[in-house]
Amino acid sequence: AAAWPETMVVGCSPANSPAMVRSIEAGRIVQVPTLPTLSDGTAGGLEPDSITFPLCEETVARWVTVTEDQIGAALRDHLGHHDEMIEGAAAVALAGLRTTAEELAGGRVVVVLCGGNIATETLSRIGAGNHPGTTVSRS
């Protein structure tokens, strides 16, 4: 953001683990209840002396939260279209893009895909539509 001050950074967070979003809203690190999430890299709370909190507070202009269904769909679609493995935290960014696509249309958009570290078991559950935070009903 320092190199391009006109850049708007959009932070994305799983709705099941909104610790950073709630902390930014409070202006301090807060502990919030969390549920299981496909986004292992963003799961859980923040440590009291976390370096990520002040960085996010300074650089992130807005936050988007996404559901486990949205994260799972982004994972499946990315793998299906690009034949590339990504982890849950990367899928959070893709799901966030999907929720903001209309308002960002026509602009230059960059999505950071942070890694491909995902368990085979998790991929199997996502393929079946059965992942944390989601209830699968069978008729």
GROMACS .gro file of C-alpha atoms in nm:
model
  139
    1ALA     CA    1   0.000   0.000   0.000
    2ALA     CA    2   0.292   0.237   0.064
    3ALA     CA    3   0.416   0.197  -0.296
    4TRP     CA    4   0.066   0.253  -0.437
    5PRO     CA    5  -0.128   0.471  -0.191
    6GLU     CA    6  -0.442   0.448  -0.407
    7THR     CA    7  -0.453   0.073  -0.344
    8MET     CA    8  -0.744  -0.052  -0.136
    9VAL     CA    9  -0.657  -0.362   0.064
   10VAL     CA   10  -0.956  -0.586   0.137
   11GLY     CA   11  -0.905  -0.832   0.421
   12CYS     CA   12  -1.097  -1.158   0.406
   13SER     CA   13  -1.193  -1.372   0.702
   14PRO     CA   14  -1.392  -1.688   0.761
   15ALA     CA   15  -1.718  -1.610   0.941
   16ASN     CA   16  -1.647  -1.909   1.167
   17SER     CA   17  -1.326  -1.751   1.296
   18PRO     CA   18  -1.361  -1.371   1.292
   19ALA     CA   19  -1.094  -1.286   1.552
   20MET     CA   20  -0.907  -1.033   1.339
   21VAL     CA   21  -1.222  -0.863   1.211
   22ARG     CA   22  -1.370  -0.830   1.561
   23SER     CA   23  -1.037  -0.706   1.698
   24ILE     CA   24  -1.007  -0.440   1.428
   25GLU     CA   25  -1.367  -0.330   1.501
   26ALA     CA   26  -1.283  -0.306   1.874
   27GLY     CA   27  -0.954  -0.125   1.815
   28ARG     CA   28  -0.773  -0.385   2.027
   29ILE     CA   29  -0.715  -0.758   2.030
   30VAL     CA   30  -1.026  -0.934   2.160
   31GLN     CA   31  -1.106  -1.299   2.211
   32VAL     CA   32  -1.414  -1.426   2.031
   33PRO     CA   33  -1.577  -1.766   2.004
   34THR     CA   34  -1.473  -1.961   1.697
   35LEU     CA   35  -1.608  -2.260   1.510
   36PRO     CA   36  -1.421  -2.507   1.289
   37THR     CA   37  -1.317  -2.367   0.953
   38LEU     CA   38  -1.158  -2.486   0.631
   39SER     CA   39  -0.919  -2.194   0.671
   40ASP     CA   40  -0.665  -2.342   0.912
   41GLY     CA   41  -0.427  -2.052   0.848
   42THR     CA   42  -0.671  -1.795   0.985
   43ALA     CA   43  -0.838  -2.007   1.253
   44GLY     CA   44  -0.833  -1.917   1.620
   45GLY     CA   45  -0.753  -1.607   1.818
   46LEU     CA   46  -0.476  -1.351   1.817
   47GLU     CA   47  -0.188  -1.348   2.065
   48PRO     CA   48  -0.168  -1.033   2.279
   49ASP     CA   49   0.151  -0.909   2.111
   50SER     CA   50   0.057  -1.021   1.758
   51ILE     CA   51   0.240  -0.831   1.484
   52THR     CA   52  -0.042  -0.898   1.237
   53PHE     CA   53  -0.297  -0.688   1.428
   54PRO     CA   54  -0.120  -0.350   1.384
   55LEU     CA   55  -0.033  -0.437   1.023
   56CYS     CA   56  -0.395  -0.511   0.943
   57GLU     CA   57  -0.515  -0.210   1.137
   58GLU     CA   58  -0.284   0.012   0.931
   59THR     CA   59  -0.327  -0.138   0.583
   60VAL     CA   60  -0.668  -0.306   0.549
   61ALA     CA   61  -0.934  -0.062   0.428
   62ARG     CA   62  -1.228  -0.300   0.458
   63TRP     CA   63  -1.311  -0.652   0.567
   64VAL     CA   64  -1.521  -0.924   0.406
   65THR     CA   65  -1.633  -1.236   0.589
   66VAL     CA   66  -1.719  -1.554   0.403
   67THR     CA   67  -1.905  -1.870   0.498
   68GLU     CA   68  -1.770  -2.224   0.497
   69ASP     CA   69  -1.990  -2.299   0.194
   70GLN     CA   70  -1.830  -2.008   0.008
   71ILE     CA   71  -1.480  -2.123   0.107
   72GLY     CA   72  -1.553  -2.481  -0.003
   73ALA     CA   73  -1.696  -2.365  -0.335
   74ALA     CA   74  -1.389  -2.149  -0.401
   75LEU     CA   75  -1.160  -2.445  -0.325
   76ARG     CA   76  -1.353  -2.678  -0.554
   77ASP     CA   77  -1.379  -2.426  -0.836
   78HIS     CA   78  -1.012  -2.330  -0.825
   79LEU     CA   79  -0.901  -2.692  -0.830
   80GLY     CA   80  -1.146  -2.772  -1.110
   81HIS     CA   81  -1.054  -2.475  -1.330
   82HIS     CA   82  -0.682  -2.445  -1.262
   83ASP     CA   83  -0.585  -2.797  -1.154
   84GLU     CA   84  -0.391  -2.633  -0.871
   85MET     CA   85  -0.416  -2.715  -0.502
   86ILE     CA   86  -0.477  -2.425  -0.265
   87GLU     CA   87  -0.535  -2.423   0.107
   88GLY     CA   88  -0.839  -2.296   0.293
   89ALA     CA   89  -0.689  -1.955   0.370
   90ALA     CA   90  -0.626  -1.897  -0.002
   91ALA     CA   91  -0.984  -2.000  -0.075
   92VAL     CA   92  -1.101  -1.739   0.177
   93ALA     CA   93  -0.940  -1.473  -0.044
   94LEU     CA   94  -1.106  -1.616  -0.357
   95ALA     CA   95  -1.443  -1.636  -0.182
   96GLY     CA   96  -1.396  -1.275  -0.068
   97LEU     CA   97  -1.330  -1.172  -0.426
   98ARG     CA   98  -1.652  -1.339  -0.535
   99THR     CA   99  -1.851  -1.138  -0.282
  100THR     CA  100  -1.695  -0.808  -0.396
  101ALA     CA  101  -1.660  -0.881  -0.770
  102GLU     CA  102  -1.940  -0.652  -0.888
  103GLU     CA  103  -1.815  -0.346  -0.702
  104LEU     CA  104  -1.453  -0.411  -0.805
  105ALA     CA  105  -1.539  -0.477  -1.171
  106GLY     CA  106  -1.335  -0.269  -1.411
  107GLY     CA  107  -1.053  -0.215  -1.165
  108ARG     CA  108  -0.722  -0.391  -1.124
  109VAL     CA  109  -0.756  -0.669  -0.868
  110VAL     CA  110  -0.489  -0.888  -0.713
  111VAL     CA  111  -0.570  -1.193  -0.500
  112VAL     CA  112  -0.296  -1.345  -0.288
  113LEU     CA  113  -0.316  -1.725  -0.288
  114CYS     CA  114  -0.108  -1.801   0.018
  115GLY     CA  115  -0.041  -2.172  -0.014
  116GLY     CA  116  -0.144  -2.523  -0.103
  117ASN     CA  117  -0.119  -2.699   0.229
  118ILE     CA  118  -0.443  -2.895   0.261
  119ALA     CA  119  -0.512  -3.245   0.389
  120THR     CA  120  -0.648  -3.509   0.153
  121GLU     CA  121  -0.923  -3.582   0.406
  122THR     CA  122  -1.033  -3.218   0.393
  123LEU     CA  123  -1.043  -3.227   0.013
  124SER     CA  124  -1.260  -3.539   0.027
  125ARG     CA  125  -1.505  -3.371   0.266
  126ILE     CA  126  -1.522  -3.058   0.048
  127GLY     CA  127  -1.590  -3.266  -0.262
  128ALA     CA  128  -1.879  -3.429  -0.080
  129GLY     CA  129  -2.005  -3.092   0.045
  130ASN     CA  130  -1.944  -3.199   0.405
  131HIS     CA  131  -1.703  -2.963   0.578
  132PRO     CA  132  -1.682  -2.773   0.907
  133GLY     CA  133  -1.969  -2.538   0.966
  134THR     CA  134  -2.192  -2.701   0.706
  135THR     CA  135  -2.479  -2.940   0.751
  136VAL     CA  136  -2.538  -3.185   0.470
  137SER     CA  137  -2.890  -3.322   0.447
  138ARG     CA  138  -2.964  -3.641   0.263
  139SER     CA  139  -3.311  -3.695   0.119
   0.00000   0.00000   0.00000
